[in-house]
mmCIF file of C-alpha atoms in Angstrom:
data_model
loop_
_atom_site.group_PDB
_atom_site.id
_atom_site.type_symbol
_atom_site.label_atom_id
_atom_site.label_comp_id
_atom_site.label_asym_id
_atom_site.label_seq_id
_atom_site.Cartn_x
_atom_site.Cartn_y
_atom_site.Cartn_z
ATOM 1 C CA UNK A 4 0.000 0.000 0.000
ATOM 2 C CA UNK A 5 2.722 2.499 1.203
ATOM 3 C CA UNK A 6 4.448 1.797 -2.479
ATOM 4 C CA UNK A 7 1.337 2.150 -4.308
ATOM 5 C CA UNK A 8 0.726 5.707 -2.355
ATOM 6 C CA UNK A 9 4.053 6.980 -3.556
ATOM 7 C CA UNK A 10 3.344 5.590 -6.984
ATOM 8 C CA UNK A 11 0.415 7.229 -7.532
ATOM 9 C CA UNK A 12 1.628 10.225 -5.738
ATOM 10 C CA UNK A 13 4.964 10.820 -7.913
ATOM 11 C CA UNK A 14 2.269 9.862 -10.886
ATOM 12 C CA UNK A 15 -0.074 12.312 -10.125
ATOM 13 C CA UNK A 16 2.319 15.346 -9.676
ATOM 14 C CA UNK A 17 4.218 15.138 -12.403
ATOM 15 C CA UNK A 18 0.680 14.744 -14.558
ATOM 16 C CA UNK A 19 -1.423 17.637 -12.966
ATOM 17 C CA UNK A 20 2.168 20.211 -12.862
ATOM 18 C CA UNK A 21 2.586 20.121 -16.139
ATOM 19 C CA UNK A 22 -1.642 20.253 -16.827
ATOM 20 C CA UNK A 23 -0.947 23.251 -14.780
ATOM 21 C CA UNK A 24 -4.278 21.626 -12.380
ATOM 22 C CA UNK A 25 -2.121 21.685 -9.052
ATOM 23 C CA UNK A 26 -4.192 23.828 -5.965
ATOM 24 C CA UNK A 27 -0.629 25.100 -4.420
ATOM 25 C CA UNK A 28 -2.501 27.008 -1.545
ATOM 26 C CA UNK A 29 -3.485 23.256 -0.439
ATOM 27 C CA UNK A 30 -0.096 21.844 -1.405
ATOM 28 C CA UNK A 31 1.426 24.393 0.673
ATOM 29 C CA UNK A 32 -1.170 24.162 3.944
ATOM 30 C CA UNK A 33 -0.707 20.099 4.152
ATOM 31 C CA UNK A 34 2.955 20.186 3.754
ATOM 32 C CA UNK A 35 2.811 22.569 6.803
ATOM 33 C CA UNK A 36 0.230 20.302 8.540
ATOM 34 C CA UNK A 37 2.535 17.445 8.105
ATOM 35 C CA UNK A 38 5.354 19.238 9.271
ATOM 36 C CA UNK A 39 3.122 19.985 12.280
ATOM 37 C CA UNK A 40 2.587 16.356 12.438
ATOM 38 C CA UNK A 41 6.283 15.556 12.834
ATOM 39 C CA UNK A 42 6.778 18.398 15.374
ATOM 40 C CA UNK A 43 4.434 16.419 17.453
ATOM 41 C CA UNK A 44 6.589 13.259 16.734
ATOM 42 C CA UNK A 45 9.900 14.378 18.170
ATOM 43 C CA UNK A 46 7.677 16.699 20.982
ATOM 44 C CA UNK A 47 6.595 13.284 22.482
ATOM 45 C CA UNK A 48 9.714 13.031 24.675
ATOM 46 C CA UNK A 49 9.401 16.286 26.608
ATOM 47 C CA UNK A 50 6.072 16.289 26.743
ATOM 48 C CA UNK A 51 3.768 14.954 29.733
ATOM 49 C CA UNK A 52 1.384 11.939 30.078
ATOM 50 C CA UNK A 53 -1.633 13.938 30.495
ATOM 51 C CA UNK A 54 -1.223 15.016 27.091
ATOM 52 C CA UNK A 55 -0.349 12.555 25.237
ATOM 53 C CA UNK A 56 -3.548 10.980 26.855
ATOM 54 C CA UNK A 57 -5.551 14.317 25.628
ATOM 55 C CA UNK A 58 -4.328 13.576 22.360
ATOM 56 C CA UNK A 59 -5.290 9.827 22.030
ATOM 57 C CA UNK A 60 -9.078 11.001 23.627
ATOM 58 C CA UNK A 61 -9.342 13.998 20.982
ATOM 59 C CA UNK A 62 -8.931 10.875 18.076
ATOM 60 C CA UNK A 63 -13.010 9.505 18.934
ATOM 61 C CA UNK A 64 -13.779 12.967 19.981
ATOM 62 C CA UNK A 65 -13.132 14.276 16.592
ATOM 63 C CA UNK A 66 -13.596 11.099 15.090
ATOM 64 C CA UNK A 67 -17.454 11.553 15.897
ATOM 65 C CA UNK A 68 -17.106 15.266 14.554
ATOM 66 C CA UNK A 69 -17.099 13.646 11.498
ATOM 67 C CA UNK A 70 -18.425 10.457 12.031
ATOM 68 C CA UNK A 71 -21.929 10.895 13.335
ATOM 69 C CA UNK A 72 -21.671 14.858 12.704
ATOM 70 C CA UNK A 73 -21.191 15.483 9.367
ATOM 71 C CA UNK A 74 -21.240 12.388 7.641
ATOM 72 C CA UNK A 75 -24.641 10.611 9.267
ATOM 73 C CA UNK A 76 -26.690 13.686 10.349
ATOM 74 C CA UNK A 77 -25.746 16.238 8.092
ATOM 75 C CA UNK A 78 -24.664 14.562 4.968
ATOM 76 C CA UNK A 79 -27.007 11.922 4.723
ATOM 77 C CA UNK A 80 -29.682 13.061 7.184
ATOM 78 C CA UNK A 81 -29.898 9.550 8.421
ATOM 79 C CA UNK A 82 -31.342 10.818 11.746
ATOM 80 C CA UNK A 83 -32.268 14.198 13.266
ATOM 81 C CA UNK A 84 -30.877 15.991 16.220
ATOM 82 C CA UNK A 85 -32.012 18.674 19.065
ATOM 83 C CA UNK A 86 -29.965 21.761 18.959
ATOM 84 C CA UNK A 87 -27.284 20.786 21.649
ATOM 85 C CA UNK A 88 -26.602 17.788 19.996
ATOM 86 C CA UNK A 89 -26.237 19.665 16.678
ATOM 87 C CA UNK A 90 -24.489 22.381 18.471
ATOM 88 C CA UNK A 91 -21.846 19.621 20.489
ATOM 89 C CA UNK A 92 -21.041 17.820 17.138
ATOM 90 C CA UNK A 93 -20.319 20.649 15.461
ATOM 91 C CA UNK A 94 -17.618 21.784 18.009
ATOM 92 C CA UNK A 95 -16.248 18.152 17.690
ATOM 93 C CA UNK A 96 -15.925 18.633 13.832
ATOM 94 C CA UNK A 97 -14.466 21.827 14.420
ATOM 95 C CA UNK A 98 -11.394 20.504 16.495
ATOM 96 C CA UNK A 99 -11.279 17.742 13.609
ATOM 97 C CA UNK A 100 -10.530 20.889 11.097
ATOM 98 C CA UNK A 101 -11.884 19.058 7.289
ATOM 99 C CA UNK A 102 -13.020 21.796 6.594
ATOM 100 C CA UNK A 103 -16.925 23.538 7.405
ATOM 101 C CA UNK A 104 -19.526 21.298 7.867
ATOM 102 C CA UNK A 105 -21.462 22.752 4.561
ATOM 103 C CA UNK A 106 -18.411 22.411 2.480
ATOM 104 C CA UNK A 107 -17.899 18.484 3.877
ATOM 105 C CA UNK A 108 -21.161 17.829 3.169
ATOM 106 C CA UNK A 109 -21.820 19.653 -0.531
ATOM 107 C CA UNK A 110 -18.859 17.194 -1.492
ATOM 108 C CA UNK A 111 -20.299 13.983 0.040
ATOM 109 C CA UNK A 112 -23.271 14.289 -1.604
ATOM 110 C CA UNK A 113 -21.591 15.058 -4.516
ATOM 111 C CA UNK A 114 -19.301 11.683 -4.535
ATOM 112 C CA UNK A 115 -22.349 9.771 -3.509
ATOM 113 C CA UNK A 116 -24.307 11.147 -6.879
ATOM 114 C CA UNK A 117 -21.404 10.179 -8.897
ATOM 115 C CA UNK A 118 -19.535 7.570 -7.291
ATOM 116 C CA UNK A 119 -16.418 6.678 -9.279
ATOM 117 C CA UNK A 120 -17.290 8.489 -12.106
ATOM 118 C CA UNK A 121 -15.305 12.049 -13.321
ATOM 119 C CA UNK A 122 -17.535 13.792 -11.337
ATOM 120 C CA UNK A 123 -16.660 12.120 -8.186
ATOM 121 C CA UNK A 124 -14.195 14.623 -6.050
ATOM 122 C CA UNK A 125 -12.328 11.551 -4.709
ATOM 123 C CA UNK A 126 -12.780 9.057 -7.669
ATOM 124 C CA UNK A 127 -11.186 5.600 -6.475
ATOM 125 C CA UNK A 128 -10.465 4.635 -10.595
ATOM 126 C CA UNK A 129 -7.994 6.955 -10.625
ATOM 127 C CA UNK A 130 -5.699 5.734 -7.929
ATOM 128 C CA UNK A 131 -5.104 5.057 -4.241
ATOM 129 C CA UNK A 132 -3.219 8.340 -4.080
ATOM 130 C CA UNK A 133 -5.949 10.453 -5.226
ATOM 131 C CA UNK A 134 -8.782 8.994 -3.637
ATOM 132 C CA UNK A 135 -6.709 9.203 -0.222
ATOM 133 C CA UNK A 136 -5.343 12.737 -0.605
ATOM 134 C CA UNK A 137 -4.508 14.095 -4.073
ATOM 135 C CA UNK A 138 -7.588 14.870 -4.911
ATOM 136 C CA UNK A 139 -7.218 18.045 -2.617
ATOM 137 C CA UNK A 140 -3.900 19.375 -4.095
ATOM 138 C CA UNK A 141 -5.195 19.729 -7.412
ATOM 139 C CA UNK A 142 -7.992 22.184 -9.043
ATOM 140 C CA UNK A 143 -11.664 19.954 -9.053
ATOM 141 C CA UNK A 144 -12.332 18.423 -12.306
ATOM 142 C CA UNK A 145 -14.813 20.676 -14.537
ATOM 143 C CA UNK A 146 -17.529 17.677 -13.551
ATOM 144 C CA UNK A 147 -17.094 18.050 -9.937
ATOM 145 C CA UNK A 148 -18.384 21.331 -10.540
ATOM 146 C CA UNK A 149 -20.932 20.592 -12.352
ATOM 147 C CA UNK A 150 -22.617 17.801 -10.595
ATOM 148 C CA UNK A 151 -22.542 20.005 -7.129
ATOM 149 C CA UNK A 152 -24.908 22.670 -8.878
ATOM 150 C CA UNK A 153 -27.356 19.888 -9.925
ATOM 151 C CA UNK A 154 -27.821 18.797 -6.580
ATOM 152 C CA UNK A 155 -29.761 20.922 -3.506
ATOM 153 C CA UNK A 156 -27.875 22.572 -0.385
ATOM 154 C CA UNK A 157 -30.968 23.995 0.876
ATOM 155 C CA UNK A 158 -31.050 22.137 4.066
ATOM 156 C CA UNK A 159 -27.303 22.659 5.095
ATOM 157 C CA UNK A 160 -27.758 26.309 4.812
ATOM 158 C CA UNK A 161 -30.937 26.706 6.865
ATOM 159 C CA UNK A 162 -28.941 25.356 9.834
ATOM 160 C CA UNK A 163 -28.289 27.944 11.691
ATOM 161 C CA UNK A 164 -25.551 25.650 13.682
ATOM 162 C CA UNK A 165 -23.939 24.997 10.405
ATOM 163 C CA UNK A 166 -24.575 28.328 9.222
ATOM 164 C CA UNK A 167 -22.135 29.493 12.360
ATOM 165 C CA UNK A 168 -19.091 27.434 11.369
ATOM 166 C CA UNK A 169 -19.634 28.037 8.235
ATOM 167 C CA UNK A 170 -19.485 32.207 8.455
ATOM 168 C CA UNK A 171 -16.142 31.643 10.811
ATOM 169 C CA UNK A 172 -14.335 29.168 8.620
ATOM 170 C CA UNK A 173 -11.376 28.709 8.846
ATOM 171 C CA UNK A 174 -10.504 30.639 11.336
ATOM 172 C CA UNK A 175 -12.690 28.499 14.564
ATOM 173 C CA UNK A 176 -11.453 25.852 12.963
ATOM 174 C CA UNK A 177 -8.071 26.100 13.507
ATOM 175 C CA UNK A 178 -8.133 27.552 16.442
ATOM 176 C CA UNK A 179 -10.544 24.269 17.576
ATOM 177 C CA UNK A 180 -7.913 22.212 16.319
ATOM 178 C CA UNK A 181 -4.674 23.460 17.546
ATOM 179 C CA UNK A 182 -4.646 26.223 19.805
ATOM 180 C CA UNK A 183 -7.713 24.954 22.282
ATOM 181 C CA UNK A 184 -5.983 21.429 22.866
ATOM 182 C CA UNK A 185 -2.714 23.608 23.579
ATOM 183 C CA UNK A 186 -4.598 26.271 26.099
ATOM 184 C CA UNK A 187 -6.536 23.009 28.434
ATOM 185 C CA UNK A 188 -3.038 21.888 29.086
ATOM 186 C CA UNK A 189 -1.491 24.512 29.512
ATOM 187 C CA UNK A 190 -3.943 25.357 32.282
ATOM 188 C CA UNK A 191 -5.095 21.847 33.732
ATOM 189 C CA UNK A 192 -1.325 20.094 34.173
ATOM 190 C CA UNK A 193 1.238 22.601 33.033
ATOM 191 C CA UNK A 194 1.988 21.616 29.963
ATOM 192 C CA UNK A 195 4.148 23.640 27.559
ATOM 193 C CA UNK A 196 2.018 25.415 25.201
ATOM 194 C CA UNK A 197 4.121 24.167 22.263
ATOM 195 C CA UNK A 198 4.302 20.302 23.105
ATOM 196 C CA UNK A 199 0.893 20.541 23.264
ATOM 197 C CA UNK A 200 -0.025 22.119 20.416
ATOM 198 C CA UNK A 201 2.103 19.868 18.210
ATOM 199 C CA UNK A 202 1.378 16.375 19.692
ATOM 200 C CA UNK A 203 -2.354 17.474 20.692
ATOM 201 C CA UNK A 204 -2.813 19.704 18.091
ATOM 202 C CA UNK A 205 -0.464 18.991 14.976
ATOM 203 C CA UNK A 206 0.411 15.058 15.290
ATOM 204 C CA UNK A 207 -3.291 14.295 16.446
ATOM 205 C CA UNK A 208 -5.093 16.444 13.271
ATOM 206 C CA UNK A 209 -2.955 14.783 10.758
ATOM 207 C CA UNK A 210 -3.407 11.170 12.309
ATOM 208 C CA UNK A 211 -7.272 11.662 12.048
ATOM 209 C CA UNK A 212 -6.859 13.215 8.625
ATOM 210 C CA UNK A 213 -5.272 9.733 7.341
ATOM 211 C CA UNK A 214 -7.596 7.844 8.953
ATOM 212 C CA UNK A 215 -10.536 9.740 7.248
ATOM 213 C CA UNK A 216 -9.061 9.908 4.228
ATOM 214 C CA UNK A 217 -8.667 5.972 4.122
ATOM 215 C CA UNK A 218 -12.179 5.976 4.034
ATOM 216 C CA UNK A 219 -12.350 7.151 0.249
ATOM 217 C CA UNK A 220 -9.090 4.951 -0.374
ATOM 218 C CA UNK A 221 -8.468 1.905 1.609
ATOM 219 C CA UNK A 222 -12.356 1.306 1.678
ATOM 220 C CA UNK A 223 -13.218 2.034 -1.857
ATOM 221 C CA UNK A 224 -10.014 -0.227 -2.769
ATOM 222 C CA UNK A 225 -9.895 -3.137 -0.273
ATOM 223 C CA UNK A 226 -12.148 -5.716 0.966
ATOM 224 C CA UNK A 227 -15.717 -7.717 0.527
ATOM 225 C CA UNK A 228 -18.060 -6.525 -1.530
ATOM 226 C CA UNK A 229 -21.255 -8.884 -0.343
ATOM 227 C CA UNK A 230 -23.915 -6.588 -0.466
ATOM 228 C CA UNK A 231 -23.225 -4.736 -3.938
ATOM 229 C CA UNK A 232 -20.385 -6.809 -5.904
ATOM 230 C CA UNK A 233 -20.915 -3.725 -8.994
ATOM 231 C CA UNK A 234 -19.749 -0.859 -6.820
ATOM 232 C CA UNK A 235 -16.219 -0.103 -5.713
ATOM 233 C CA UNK A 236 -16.730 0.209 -2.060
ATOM 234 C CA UNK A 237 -15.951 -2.513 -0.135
ATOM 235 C CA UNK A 238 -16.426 -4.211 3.962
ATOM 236 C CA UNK A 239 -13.063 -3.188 5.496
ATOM 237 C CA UNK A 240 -12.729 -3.969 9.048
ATOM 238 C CA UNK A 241 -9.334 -1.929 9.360
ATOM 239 C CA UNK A 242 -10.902 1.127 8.187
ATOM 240 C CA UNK A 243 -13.713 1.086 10.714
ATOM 241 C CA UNK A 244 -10.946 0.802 13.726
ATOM 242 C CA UNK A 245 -9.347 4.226 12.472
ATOM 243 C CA UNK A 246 -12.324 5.464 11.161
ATOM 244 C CA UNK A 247 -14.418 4.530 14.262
ATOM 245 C CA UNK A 248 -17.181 2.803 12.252
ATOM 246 C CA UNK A 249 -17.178 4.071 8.866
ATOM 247 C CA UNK A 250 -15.377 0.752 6.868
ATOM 248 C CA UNK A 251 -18.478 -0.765 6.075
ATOM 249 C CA UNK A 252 -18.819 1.284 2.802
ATOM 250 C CA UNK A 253 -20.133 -1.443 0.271
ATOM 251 C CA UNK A 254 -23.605 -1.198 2.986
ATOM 252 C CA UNK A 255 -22.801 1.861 3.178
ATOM 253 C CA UNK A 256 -22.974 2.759 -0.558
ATOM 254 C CA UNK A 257 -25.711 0.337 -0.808
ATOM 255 C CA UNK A 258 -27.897 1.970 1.986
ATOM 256 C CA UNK A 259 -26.501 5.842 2.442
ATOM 257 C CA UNK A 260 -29.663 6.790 4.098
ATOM 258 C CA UNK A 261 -28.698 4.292 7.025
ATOM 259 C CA UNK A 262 -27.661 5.958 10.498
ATOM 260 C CA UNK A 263 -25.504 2.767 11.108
ATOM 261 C CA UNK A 264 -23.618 2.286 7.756
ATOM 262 C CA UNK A 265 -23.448 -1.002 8.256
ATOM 263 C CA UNK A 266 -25.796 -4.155 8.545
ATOM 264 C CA UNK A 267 -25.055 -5.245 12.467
ATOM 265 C CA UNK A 268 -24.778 -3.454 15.738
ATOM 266 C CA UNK A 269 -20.904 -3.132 17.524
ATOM 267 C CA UNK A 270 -21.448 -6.501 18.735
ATOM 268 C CA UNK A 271 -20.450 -8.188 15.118
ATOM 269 C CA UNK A 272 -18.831 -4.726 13.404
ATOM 270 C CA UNK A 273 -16.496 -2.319 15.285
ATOM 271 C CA UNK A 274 -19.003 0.381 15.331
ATOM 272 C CA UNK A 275 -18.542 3.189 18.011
ATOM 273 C CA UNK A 276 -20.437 5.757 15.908
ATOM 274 C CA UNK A 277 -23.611 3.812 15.714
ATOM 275 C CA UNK A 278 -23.471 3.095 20.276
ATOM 276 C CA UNK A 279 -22.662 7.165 20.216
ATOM 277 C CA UNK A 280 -25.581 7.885 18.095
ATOM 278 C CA UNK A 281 -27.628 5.248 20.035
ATOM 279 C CA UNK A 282 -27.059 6.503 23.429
ATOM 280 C CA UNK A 283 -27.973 9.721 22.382
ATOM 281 C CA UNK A 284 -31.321 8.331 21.182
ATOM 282 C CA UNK A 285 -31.983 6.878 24.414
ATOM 283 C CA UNK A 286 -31.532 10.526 26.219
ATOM 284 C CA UNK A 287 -34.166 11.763 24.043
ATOM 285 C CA UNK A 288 -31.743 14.389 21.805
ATOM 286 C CA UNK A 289 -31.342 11.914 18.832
ATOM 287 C CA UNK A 290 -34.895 10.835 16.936
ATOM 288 C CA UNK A 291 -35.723 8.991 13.433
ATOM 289 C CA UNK A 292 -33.062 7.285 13.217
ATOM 290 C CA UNK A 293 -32.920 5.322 9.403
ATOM 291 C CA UNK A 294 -32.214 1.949 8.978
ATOM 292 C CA UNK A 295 -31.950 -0.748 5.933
ATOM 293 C CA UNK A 296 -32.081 -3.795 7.087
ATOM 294 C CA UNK A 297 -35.797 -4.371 5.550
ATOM 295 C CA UNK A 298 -34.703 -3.579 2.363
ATOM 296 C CA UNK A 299 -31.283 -5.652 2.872
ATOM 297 C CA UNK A 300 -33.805 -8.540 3.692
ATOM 298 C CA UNK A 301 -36.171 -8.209 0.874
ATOM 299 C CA UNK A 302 -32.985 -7.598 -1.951
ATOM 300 C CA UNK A 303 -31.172 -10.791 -0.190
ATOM 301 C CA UNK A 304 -34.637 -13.016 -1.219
ATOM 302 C CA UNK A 305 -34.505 -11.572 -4.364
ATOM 303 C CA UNK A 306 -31.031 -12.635 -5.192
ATOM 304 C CA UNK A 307 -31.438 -15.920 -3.685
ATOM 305 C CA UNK A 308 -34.627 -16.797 -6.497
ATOM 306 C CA UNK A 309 -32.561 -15.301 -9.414
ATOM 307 C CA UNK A 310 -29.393 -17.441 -8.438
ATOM 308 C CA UNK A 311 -31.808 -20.382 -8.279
ATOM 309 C CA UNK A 312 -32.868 -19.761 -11.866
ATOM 310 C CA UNK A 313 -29.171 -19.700 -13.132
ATOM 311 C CA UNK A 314 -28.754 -15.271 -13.428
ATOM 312 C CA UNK A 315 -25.603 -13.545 -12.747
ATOM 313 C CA UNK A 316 -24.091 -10.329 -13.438
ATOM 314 C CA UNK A 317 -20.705 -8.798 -13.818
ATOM 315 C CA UNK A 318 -18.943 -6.951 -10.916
ATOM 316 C CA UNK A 319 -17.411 -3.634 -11.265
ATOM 317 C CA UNK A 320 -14.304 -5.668 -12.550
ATOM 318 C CA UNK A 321 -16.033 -7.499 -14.999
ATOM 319 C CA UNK A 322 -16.432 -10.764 -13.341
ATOM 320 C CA UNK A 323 -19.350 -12.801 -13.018
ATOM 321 C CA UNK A 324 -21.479 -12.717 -9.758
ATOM 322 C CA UNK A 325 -24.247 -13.029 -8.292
ATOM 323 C CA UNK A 326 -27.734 -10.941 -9.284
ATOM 324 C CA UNK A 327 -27.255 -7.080 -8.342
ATOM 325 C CA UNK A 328 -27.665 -3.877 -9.961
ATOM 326 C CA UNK A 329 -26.214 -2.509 -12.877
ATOM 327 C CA UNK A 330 -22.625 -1.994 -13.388
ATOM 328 C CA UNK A 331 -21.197 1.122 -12.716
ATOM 329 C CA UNK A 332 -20.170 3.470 -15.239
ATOM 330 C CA UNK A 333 -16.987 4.821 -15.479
ATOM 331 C CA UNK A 334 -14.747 2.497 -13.459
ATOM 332 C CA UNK A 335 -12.760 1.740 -16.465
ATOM 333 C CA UNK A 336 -11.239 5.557 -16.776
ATOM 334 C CA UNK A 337 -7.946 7.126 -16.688
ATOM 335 C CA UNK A 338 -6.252 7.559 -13.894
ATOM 336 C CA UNK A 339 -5.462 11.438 -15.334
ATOM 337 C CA UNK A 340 -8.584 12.073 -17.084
ATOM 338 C CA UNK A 341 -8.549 15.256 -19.401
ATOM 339 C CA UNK A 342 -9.814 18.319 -17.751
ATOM 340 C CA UNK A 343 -11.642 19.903 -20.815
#
């Protein structure tokens, strides 16, 4: 995996410099959060248990930010929310700094639409490079932008809680992310403000960015596909560890309106997000929560009768398998597709 990364990294860069497509203002702001990230690295020494500890709690913290903040509620709307609720995840996706809420979420919707196709911002056919990161470092492919304006934002901006972050973006963020970690231990144990803004703040941010970012790579790369063999996200257990519950993505892709995104509770998938979401349910601030499992029932009986009567399909790949849904278009693109 590590070799394919710099494969497809070296690949990409030399492709998109001379296209003249490379978004330097990005280039330049994750070199620096990397560089952040290895401050944190050789700040570990000198620095004091407390925070490392604050650092390894911030990872599900901000994990949920995304998680069951802007992925499940406001993404997919897979559930509604009272106003604290709203108003708590959003301060959790705020120290998690991927940028606003509305922004997040316009682009989900948009790879979701298009999945694997041109218009995909993360497209997985063109390489495990730029569906993990290199799809931010260069300018978004003409389709990108034209898929977003076919689909409807409405509900984002009527949020007044989204609305907030938004108007203050980037500037809460950041200061979510790396000076508020750096302030609590500063005043709680006596940290130094520095060791804790690189290890709490700058190793902690990029850690979580990887391990979000392996959703769109790792998962859409590597794994079982036994819901939907003809789509490119797959089961992968690994992913939901980091991820905290989001490596399910072939039920996931299957069933995006699904609070759980996946088919079982925590007890059979590593699922934190779906017990956060639950336990909020039970305190009366989460409500209508969506699930799939009916429709995963009723799909499975259907297969089972058409691989009875001898029907099969091809999978995104081309091989045969068992009775699904059509295949995807687009999976057999460039990995450098033309912008024009």
């Amino acid at each position: 995996m590590v070799f394919q990364l710099a494969r497809d990294a070296l690949s990409a860069l030399v492709y998109h410099y001379k296209e003249g497509n490379l978004n330097w203002p990005m280039i330049i702001y994750l070199v620096l959060a990397h560089l952040a990230a290895y401050m944190g690295l050789v700040s570990i020494p000198s620095c004091k248990w407390q925070t490392l500890l604050e650092a390894f709690i911030l990872w599900p913290i901000t994990g949920l930010g995304i998680t069951a903040g802007v992925h499940r509620l406001w993404a997919h709307r897979s559930y509604t929310a009272t106003l604290p609720y709203r108003i708590l995840l959003m301060l959790f996706n705020s120290i998690a700094n991927q940028g606003s809420i509305y922004h997040w979420s316009r682009d989900h919707r948009v790879h979701h639409k298009y999945s694997e196709t041109d218009a995909d911002p993360h497209n997985a056919t063109r390489g495990f490079f730029f569906a993990h990161m290199g799809w931010l470092i260069v300018k978004k492919h003409p389709k990108v932008v034209e898929g977003g304006k076919q689909l409807d934002f409405s509900d984002l901006a009527a949020d007044p809680v989204v609305r907030f972050q938004r108007d203050w973006d980037p500037w809460f963020a950041q200061f979510m992310c790396f000076v508020m970690p750096a302030l609590v231990a500063r005043y709680f144990w006596g940290e130094a403000f520095w060791n804790a803004f690189w290890v709490a703040g700058g190793l902690r941010y990029c850690l979580v960015l990887h391990f979000t970012w392996m959703v769109n790579s790792a998962a859409h790369l590597y794994g079982d596909h036994p819901y939907d063999p003809t789509i490119w996200p797959a089961e992968n257990p690994l992913v939901s560890v980091v991820a905290i519950g989001e490596g399910w993505h072939n039920w996931h892709h299957r069933y995006p309106y699904d609070y759980a995104a996946s088919e079982f509770g925590i007890s059979r998938q590593f699922n934190p997000t779906k017990a956060f979401i639950d336990f909020f349910a039970a305190i009366g601030m989460v409500s209508n929560r969506k699930r799939a499992t009916g429709a995963w029932a009723k799909l499975r009986e259907s297969r089972a009768k058409d691989e009875a009567n001898g029907k099969s399909i091809k999978d995104f790949r081309g091989r045969g398998v068992v009775q699904g849904t059509a295949q995807p278009p687009g999976w057999e693109q460039s990995a450098h597709p033309k912008y024009n």
